């Protein structure tokens, strides 16, 4: 079963508008972390925002905010005032621990965001 | 150089070739990772190194051989690859391999094509 589900393969938004990218997760752990990364066409994964499972407030980083609904196991990314440079793939990821104790990130399939002028 | 660098950025190789991918991090981190990103599939973790020791091998075929001579450098040695191994190979580093907030910093990746 998928641990990270991103149901939107592609999204379109008009420049200067806000957009929400969906992410749901599946875990039985009480302590976990959720990340959003942006991957432009150049390939590099760029960290955007982090939400810890015990954080009471939704994370915010500039134009990025994370709508964390723990009971629904969702961690949607909200981008306000979209810019043309926001066009990229966006990945939701969850931290989990392997049997060896190493931390690893489990990624969703991603959402391709296109910002139209 | 800053952040995480990877060379080469693009690589085309035949199935009988031997090549190596290089990753270097300039962040003073202790953990390094190899990920594989195939078309239309989620990013898959391949290997984790913590203080030069391999702590995770995610059932990766032996035709991929990692090497971590120190905490700043990570290599992925490739031999007798298959066309399905064509993918973007991403290297990442983090301060440590576990923690409440352990952001991973990624390099630009090596786009590998196996003919």
PDB file of C-alpha atoms in Angstrom:
ATOM      1  CA  UNK A   1       0.000   0.000   0.000  1.00  0.00           C
ATOM      2  CA  UNK A   2       1.197   3.486  -0.800  1.00  0.00           C
ATOM      3  CA  UNK A   3       2.383   5.413   2.187  1.00  0.00           C
ATOM      4  CA  UNK A   4       2.268   8.776   0.470  1.00  0.00           C
ATOM      5  CA  UNK A   5      -0.524   9.521  -1.962  1.00  0.00           C
ATOM      6  CA  UNK A   6      -0.594  12.517  -4.231  1.00  0.00           C
ATOM      7  CA  UNK A   7      -3.795  12.289  -6.229  1.00  0.00           C
ATOM      8  CA  UNK A   8      -3.125  15.175  -8.618  1.00  0.00           C
ATOM      9  CA  UNK A   9      -0.722  14.215 -11.419  1.00  0.00           C
ATOM     10  CA  UNK A  10      -0.961  17.748 -12.796  1.00  0.00           C
ATOM     11  CA  UNK A  11      -2.286  21.103 -11.632  1.00  0.00           C
ATOM     12  CA  UNK A  12      -2.662  24.437 -13.377  1.00  0.00           C
ATOM     13  CA  UNK A  13      -2.859  27.828 -11.665  1.00  0.00           C
ATOM     14  CA  UNK A  14      -2.986  31.394 -12.840  1.00  0.00           C
ATOM     15  CA  UNK A  15      -0.084  33.619 -11.874  1.00  0.00           C
ATOM     16  CA  UNK A  16      -0.667  35.457  -8.558  1.00  0.00           C
ATOM     17  CA  UNK A  17      -3.362  33.022  -7.462  1.00  0.00           C
ATOM     18  CA  UNK A  18      -3.089  30.470  -4.661  1.00  0.00           C
ATOM     19  CA  UNK A  19      -2.959  26.729  -5.257  1.00  0.00           C
ATOM     20  CA  UNK A  20      -3.272  23.683  -3.003  1.00  0.00           C
ATOM     21  CA  UNK A  21      -1.396  20.477  -3.707  1.00  0.00           C
ATOM     22  CA  UNK A  22      -2.845  17.430  -1.983  1.00  0.00           C
ATOM     23  CA  UNK A  23      -0.972  14.843   0.043  1.00  0.00           C
ATOM     24  CA  UNK A  24      -2.292  12.058   2.233  1.00  0.00           C
ATOM     25  CA  UNK A  25      -0.153   9.655   4.186  1.00  0.00           C
ATOM     26  CA  UNK A  26      -0.413   6.352   5.947  1.00  0.00           C
ATOM     27  CA  UNK A  27       1.477   5.527   9.113  1.00  0.00           C
ATOM     28  CA  UNK A  28       0.894   3.883  12.450  1.00  0.00           C
ATOM     29  CA  UNK A  29       3.744   5.779  14.103  1.00  0.00           C
ATOM     30  CA  UNK A  30       2.940   8.477  16.635  1.00  0.00           C
ATOM     31  CA  UNK A  31       6.036  10.470  15.777  1.00  0.00           C
ATOM     32  CA  UNK A  32       6.680  11.264  12.158  1.00  0.00           C
ATOM     33  CA  UNK A  33       7.650  14.093   9.885  1.00  0.00           C
ATOM     34  CA  UNK A  34       6.310  15.323   6.602  1.00  0.00           C
ATOM     35  CA  UNK A  35       8.268  17.199   3.963  1.00  0.00           C
ATOM     36  CA  UNK A  36       7.529  18.948   0.722  1.00  0.00           C
ATOM     37  CA  UNK A  37      10.156  19.207  -1.990  1.00  0.00           C
ATOM     38  CA  UNK A  38      10.142  21.068  -5.292  1.00  0.00           C
ATOM     39  CA  UNK A  39      11.900  19.623  -8.334  1.00  0.00           C
ATOM     40  CA  UNK A  40      12.367  21.998 -11.268  1.00  0.00           C
ATOM     41  CA  UNK A  41      13.271  20.678 -14.689  1.00  0.00           C
ATOM     42  CA  UNK A  42      16.954  20.931 -13.738  1.00  0.00           C
ATOM     43  CA  UNK A  43      16.434  17.884 -11.499  1.00  0.00           C
ATOM     44  CA  UNK A  44      17.535  19.143  -8.103  1.00  0.00           C
ATOM     45  CA  UNK A  45      15.171  18.475  -5.204  1.00  0.00           C
ATOM     46  CA  UNK A  46      14.643  21.676  -3.224  1.00  0.00           C
ATOM     47  CA  UNK A  47      13.357  21.472   0.331  1.00  0.00           C
ATOM     48  CA  UNK A  48      10.330  23.692   0.909  1.00  0.00           C
ATOM     49  CA  UNK A  49       8.692  22.993   4.239  1.00  0.00           C
ATOM     50  CA  UNK A  50       8.527  20.540   7.126  1.00  0.00           C
ATOM     51  CA  UNK A  51       5.753  19.539   9.529  1.00  0.00           C
ATOM     52  CA  UNK A  52       6.326  17.412  12.599  1.00  0.00           C
ATOM     53  CA  UNK A  53       3.519  15.225  13.847  1.00  0.00           C
ATOM     54  CA  UNK A  54       3.572  16.928  17.250  1.00  0.00           C
ATOM     55  CA  UNK A  55       3.653  20.450  15.882  1.00  0.00           C
ATOM     56  CA  UNK A  56       0.456  22.129  16.951  1.00  0.00           C
ATOM     57  CA  UNK A  57       0.610  24.876  14.393  1.00  0.00           C
ATOM     58  CA  UNK A  58       0.718  24.523  10.640  1.00  0.00           C
ATOM     59  CA  UNK A  59       4.165  25.145   9.207  1.00  0.00           C
ATOM     60  CA  UNK A  60       4.750  28.235   7.107  1.00  0.00           C
ATOM     61  CA  UNK A  61       7.765  29.310   5.046  1.00  0.00           C
ATOM     62  CA  UNK A  62       7.248  32.486   3.081  1.00  0.00           C
ATOM     63  CA  UNK A  63       4.651  31.803   0.389  1.00  0.00           C
ATOM     64  CA  UNK A  64       4.449  28.131   1.380  1.00  0.00           C
ATOM     65  CA  UNK A  65       2.199  26.821   4.097  1.00  0.00           C
ATOM     66  CA  UNK A  66       1.266  23.319   5.064  1.00  0.00           C
ATOM     67  CA  UNK A  67      -2.360  22.532   5.871  1.00  0.00           C
ATOM     68  CA  UNK A  68      -1.833  19.719   8.375  1.00  0.00           C
ATOM     69  CA  UNK A  69      -4.923  17.734   9.331  1.00  0.00           C
ATOM     70  CA  UNK A  70      -3.683  14.949  11.529  1.00  0.00           C
ATOM     71  CA  UNK A  71      -6.964  13.110  11.990  1.00  0.00           C
ATOM     72  CA  UNK A  72      -7.441  12.956   8.239  1.00  0.00           C
ATOM     73  CA  UNK A  73      -3.755  12.156   7.672  1.00  0.00           C
ATOM     74  CA  UNK A  74      -3.382  14.910   5.158  1.00  0.00           C
ATOM     75  CA  UNK A  75      -0.588  17.426   4.676  1.00  0.00           C
ATOM     76  CA  UNK A  76      -1.531  19.658   1.795  1.00  0.00           C
ATOM     77  CA  UNK A  77       0.861  22.290   0.479  1.00  0.00           C
ATOM     78  CA  UNK A  78      -0.549  25.741  -0.153  1.00  0.00           C
ATOM     79  CA  UNK A  79       1.369  28.115  -2.397  1.00  0.00           C
ATOM     80  CA  UNK A  80       0.127  31.678  -2.240  1.00  0.00           C
ATOM     81  CA  UNK A  81       0.608  34.293  -4.940  1.00  0.00           C
ATOM     82  CA  UNK A  82       1.930  31.827  -7.524  1.00  0.00           C
ATOM     83  CA  UNK A  83       4.860  32.871  -9.669  1.00  0.00           C
ATOM     84  CA  UNK A  84       5.984  31.561 -13.031  1.00  0.00           C
ATOM     85  CA  UNK A  85       9.070  30.151 -11.334  1.00  0.00           C
ATOM     86  CA  UNK A  86       6.858  27.904  -9.220  1.00  0.00           C
ATOM     87  CA  UNK A  87       6.253  25.675 -12.249  1.00  0.00           C
ATOM     88  CA  UNK A  88       7.845  22.363 -11.259  1.00  0.00           C
ATOM     89  CA  UNK A  89       7.189  18.914  -9.834  1.00  0.00           C
ATOM     90  CA  UNK A  90       6.224  18.896  -6.173  1.00  0.00           C
ATOM     91  CA  UNK A  91       6.806  15.886  -3.952  1.00  0.00           C
ATOM     92  CA  UNK A  92       5.365  15.096  -0.579  1.00  0.00           C
ATOM     93  CA  UNK A  93       7.517  12.838   1.585  1.00  0.00           C
ATOM     94  CA  UNK A  94       7.307  11.189   4.972  1.00  0.00           C
ATOM     95  CA  UNK A  95      10.162  10.279   7.223  1.00  0.00           C
ATOM     96  CA  UNK A  96      10.262   6.714   8.421  1.00  0.00           C
ATOM     97  CA  UNK A  97      12.880   4.526  10.006  1.00  0.00           C
ATOM     98  CA  UNK A  98      14.306   1.329   8.602  1.00  0.00           C
ATOM     99  CA  UNK A  99      15.026  -1.819  10.604  1.00  0.00           C
ATOM    100  CA  UNK A 100      18.642  -0.722  10.764  1.00  0.00           C
ATOM    101  CA  UNK A 101      17.606   2.521  12.424  1.00  0.00           C
ATOM    102  CA  UNK A 102      18.384   4.687   9.438  1.00  0.00           C
ATOM    103  CA  UNK A 103      16.038   7.450   8.572  1.00  0.00           C
ATOM    104  CA  UNK A 104      14.673   7.478   5.084  1.00  0.00           C
ATOM    105  CA  UNK A 105      12.221   9.539   3.158  1.00  0.00           C
ATOM    106  CA  UNK A 106       9.307   7.877   1.400  1.00  0.00           C
ATOM    107  CA  UNK A 107       8.105   9.967  -1.496  1.00  0.00           C
ATOM    108  CA  UNK A 108       4.808  10.294  -3.317  1.00  0.00           C
ATOM    109  CA  UNK A 109       4.592  10.213  -7.100  1.00  0.00           C
ATOM    110  CA  UNK A 110       4.496  13.972  -7.322  1.00  0.00           C
ATOM    111  CA  UNK A 111       2.297  16.685  -8.773  1.00  0.00           C
ATOM    112  CA  UNK A 112       3.337  18.707 -11.790  1.00  0.00           C
ATOM    113  CA  UNK A 113       2.386  22.322 -11.242  1.00  0.00           C
ATOM    114  CA  UNK A 114       2.143  24.703 -14.174  1.00  0.00           C
ATOM    115  CA  UNK A 115       1.738  28.414 -13.520  1.00  0.00           C
ATOM    116  CA  UNK A 116       0.145  30.272 -16.407  1.00  0.00           C
ATOM    117  CA  UNK A 117       0.865  33.959 -17.083  1.00  0.00           C
TER     118      UNK A 117
ATOM    119  CA  UNK B   1      31.399  24.827  -4.367  1.00  0.00           C
ATOM    120  CA  UNK B   2      28.426  24.857  -2.057  1.00  0.00           C
ATOM    121  CA  UNK B   3      25.729  22.383  -1.128  1.00  0.00           C
ATOM    122  CA  UNK B   4      25.718  18.983  -2.781  1.00  0.00           C
ATOM    123  CA  UNK B   5      27.396  18.469  -6.142  1.00  0.00           C
ATOM    124  CA  UNK B   6      27.159  15.497  -8.474  1.00  0.00           C
ATOM    125  CA  UNK B   7      29.237  14.523 -11.482  1.00  0.00           C
ATOM    126  CA  UNK B   8      28.689  13.798 -14.232  1.00  0.00           C
ATOM    127  CA  UNK B   9      25.346  15.475 -14.830  1.00  0.00           C
ATOM    128  CA  UNK B  10      24.625  13.227 -17.796  1.00  0.00           C
ATOM    129  CA  UNK B  11      25.982   9.768 -18.602  1.00  0.00           C
ATOM    130  CA  UNK B  12      25.314   7.398 -21.466  1.00  0.00           C
ATOM    131  CA  UNK B  13      26.772   3.923 -21.154  1.00  0.00           C
ATOM    132  CA  UNK B  14      26.519   0.525 -22.744  1.00  0.00           C
ATOM    133  CA  UNK B  15      25.514  -2.549 -20.802  1.00  0.00           C
ATOM    134  CA  UNK B  16      29.084  -3.831 -20.676  1.00  0.00           C
ATOM    135  CA  UNK B  17      30.649  -0.566 -19.484  1.00  0.00           C
ATOM    136  CA  UNK B  18      31.867   0.273 -16.006  1.00  0.00           C
ATOM    137  CA  UNK B  19      31.328   3.817 -14.790  1.00  0.00           C
ATOM    138  CA  UNK B  20      31.096   5.697 -11.510  1.00  0.00           C
ATOM    139  CA  UNK B  21      28.890   8.483 -10.238  1.00  0.00           C
ATOM    140  CA  UNK B  22      30.355  10.931  -7.778  1.00  0.00           C
ATOM    141  CA  UNK B  23      28.681  12.970  -5.087  1.00  0.00           C
ATOM    142  CA  UNK B  24      30.300  15.524  -2.808  1.00  0.00           C
ATOM    143  CA  UNK B  25      28.718  17.512  -0.024  1.00  0.00           C
ATOM    144  CA  UNK B  26      30.169  20.736   1.342  1.00  0.00           C
ATOM    145  CA  UNK B  27      27.772  21.060   4.278  1.00  0.00           C
ATOM    146  CA  UNK B  28      29.635  19.211   6.989  1.00  0.00           C
ATOM    147  CA  UNK B  29      26.942  16.551   7.132  1.00  0.00           C
ATOM    148  CA  UNK B  30      27.397  13.041   8.479  1.00  0.00           C
ATOM    149  CA  UNK B  31      24.897  11.092   6.414  1.00  0.00           C
ATOM    150  CA  UNK B  32      24.678  10.574   2.666  1.00  0.00           C
ATOM    151  CA  UNK B  33      22.079   8.901   0.496  1.00  0.00           C
ATOM    152  CA  UNK B  34      21.617   7.556  -3.031  1.00  0.00           C
ATOM    153  CA  UNK B  35      18.152   7.723  -4.573  1.00  0.00           C
ATOM    154  CA  UNK B  36      16.880   6.506  -7.928  1.00  0.00           C
ATOM    155  CA  UNK B  37      14.160   8.397  -9.772  1.00  0.00           C
ATOM    156  CA  UNK B  38      12.639   6.518 -12.687  1.00  0.00           C
ATOM    157  CA  UNK B  39      10.045   7.962 -15.009  1.00  0.00           C
ATOM    158  CA  UNK B  40       6.570   7.995 -13.474  1.00  0.00           C
ATOM    159  CA  UNK B  41       7.710   6.299 -10.259  1.00  0.00           C
ATOM    160  CA  UNK B  42       8.309   7.742  -6.810  1.00  0.00           C
ATOM    161  CA  UNK B  43      11.829   8.435  -5.686  1.00  0.00           C
ATOM    162  CA  UNK B  44      13.356   5.221  -4.336  1.00  0.00           C
ATOM    163  CA  UNK B  45      16.006   5.126  -1.642  1.00  0.00           C
ATOM    164  CA  UNK B  46      18.965   2.915  -2.589  1.00  0.00           C
ATOM    165  CA  UNK B  47      21.657   3.309   0.052  1.00  0.00           C
ATOM    166  CA  UNK B  48      22.310   5.217   3.268  1.00  0.00           C
ATOM    167  CA  UNK B  49      25.709   5.954   4.770  1.00  0.00           C
ATOM    168  CA  UNK B  50      26.218   7.333   8.244  1.00  0.00           C
ATOM    169  CA  UNK B  51      29.744   8.353   9.238  1.00  0.00           C
ATOM    170  CA  UNK B  52      31.086   6.388   6.241  1.00  0.00           C
ATOM    171  CA  UNK B  53      29.313   3.203   7.301  1.00  0.00           C
ATOM    172  CA  UNK B  54      26.537   1.749   5.167  1.00  0.00           C
ATOM    173  CA  UNK B  55      23.390   1.532   7.262  1.00  0.00           C
ATOM    174  CA  UNK B  56      20.824   0.831   4.591  1.00  0.00           C
ATOM    175  CA  UNK B  57      20.763  -1.199   1.396  1.00  0.00           C
ATOM    176  CA  UNK B  58      17.261  -1.172   0.010  1.00  0.00           C
ATOM    177  CA  UNK B  59      17.546  -4.491  -1.853  1.00  0.00           C
ATOM    178  CA  UNK B  60      19.602  -2.914  -4.599  1.00  0.00           C
ATOM    179  CA  UNK B  61      21.062  -5.271  -7.256  1.00  0.00           C
ATOM    180  CA  UNK B  62      24.781  -5.922  -6.939  1.00  0.00           C
ATOM    181  CA  UNK B  63      25.484  -4.241 -10.273  1.00  0.00           C
ATOM    182  CA  UNK B  64      25.240  -1.030  -8.199  1.00  0.00           C
ATOM    183  CA  UNK B  65      28.131  -0.767  -5.767  1.00  0.00           C
ATOM    184  CA  UNK B  66      28.353   2.224  -3.418  1.00  0.00           C
ATOM    185  CA  UNK B  67      31.494   3.551  -1.814  1.00  0.00           C
ATOM    186  CA  UNK B  68      31.858   6.165   0.890  1.00  0.00           C
ATOM    187  CA  UNK B  69      35.526   6.934   1.600  1.00  0.00           C
ATOM    188  CA  UNK B  70      34.682   9.813   3.958  1.00  0.00           C
ATOM    189  CA  UNK B  71      31.653  11.755   5.144  1.00  0.00           C
ATOM    190  CA  UNK B  72      31.949  14.240   2.293  1.00  0.00           C
ATOM    191  CA  UNK B  73      32.172  11.883  -0.666  1.00  0.00           C
ATOM    192  CA  UNK B  74      29.894   9.180  -1.982  1.00  0.00           C
ATOM    193  CA  UNK B  75      30.332   7.123  -5.124  1.00  0.00           C
ATOM    194  CA  UNK B  76      28.071   4.766  -7.007  1.00  0.00           C
ATOM    195  CA  UNK B  77      29.991   2.289  -9.129  1.00  0.00           C
ATOM    196  CA  UNK B  78      28.042   0.869 -12.054  1.00  0.00           C
ATOM    197  CA  UNK B  79      28.746  -2.295 -14.048  1.00  0.00           C
ATOM    198  CA  UNK B  80      26.769  -4.493 -16.433  1.00  0.00           C
ATOM    199  CA  UNK B  81      23.693  -2.327 -16.118  1.00  0.00           C
ATOM    200  CA  UNK B  82      20.396  -2.970 -17.841  1.00  0.00           C
ATOM    201  CA  UNK B  83      18.338  -0.517 -19.930  1.00  0.00           C
ATOM    202  CA  UNK B  84      15.761  -0.396 -17.115  1.00  0.00           C
ATOM    203  CA  UNK B  85      18.439   1.140 -14.897  1.00  0.00           C
ATOM    204  CA  UNK B  86      18.165   4.327 -16.924  1.00  0.00           C
ATOM    205  CA  UNK B  87      17.007   6.981 -14.473  1.00  0.00           C
ATOM    206  CA  UNK B  88      17.956  10.121 -12.593  1.00  0.00           C
ATOM    207  CA  UNK B  89      20.262   9.243  -9.709  1.00  0.00           C
ATOM    208  CA  UNK B  90      20.099  11.711  -6.874  1.00  0.00           C
ATOM    209  CA  UNK B  91      22.505  12.082  -4.020  1.00  0.00           C
ATOM    210  CA  UNK B  92      21.492  13.709  -0.744  1.00  0.00           C
ATOM    211  CA  UNK B  93      23.069  14.497   2.599  1.00  0.00           C
ATOM    212  CA  UNK B  94      21.820  15.350   6.060  1.00  0.00           C
ATOM    213  CA  UNK B  95      23.271  16.226   9.413  1.00  0.00           C
ATOM    214  CA  UNK B  96      22.547  12.762  10.782  1.00  0.00           C
ATOM    215  CA  UNK B  97      20.422   9.793   9.873  1.00  0.00           C
ATOM    216  CA  UNK B  98      17.748  10.246  12.503  1.00  0.00           C
ATOM    217  CA  UNK B  99      16.162  13.108  14.329  1.00  0.00           C
ATOM    218  CA  UNK B 100      13.030  15.086  14.705  1.00  0.00           C
ATOM    219  CA  UNK B 101      13.925  17.497  11.932  1.00  0.00           C
ATOM    220  CA  UNK B 102      16.454  16.082   9.576  1.00  0.00           C
ATOM    221  CA  UNK B 103      16.223  17.867   6.277  1.00  0.00           C
ATOM    222  CA  UNK B 104      17.961  16.185   3.396  1.00  0.00           C
ATOM    223  CA  UNK B 105      19.776  18.373   0.897  1.00  0.00           C
ATOM    224  CA  UNK B 106      19.861  17.029  -2.630  1.00  0.00           C
ATOM    225  CA  UNK B 107      22.313  17.361  -5.476  1.00  0.00           C
ATOM    226  CA  UNK B 108      21.258  18.092  -9.068  1.00  0.00           C
ATOM    227  CA  UNK B 109      21.371  14.442 -10.038  1.00  0.00           C
ATOM    228  CA  UNK B 110      23.017  12.391 -12.762  1.00  0.00           C
ATOM    229  CA  UNK B 111      20.815  11.534 -15.714  1.00  0.00           C
ATOM    230  CA  UNK B 112      21.879   7.999 -16.675  1.00  0.00           C
ATOM    231  CA  UNK B 113      20.977   6.325 -19.946  1.00  0.00           C
ATOM    232  CA  UNK B 114      21.872   2.673 -20.481  1.00  0.00           C
ATOM    233  CA  UNK B 115      21.893   1.561 -24.092  1.00  0.00           C
TER     234      UNK B 115
END
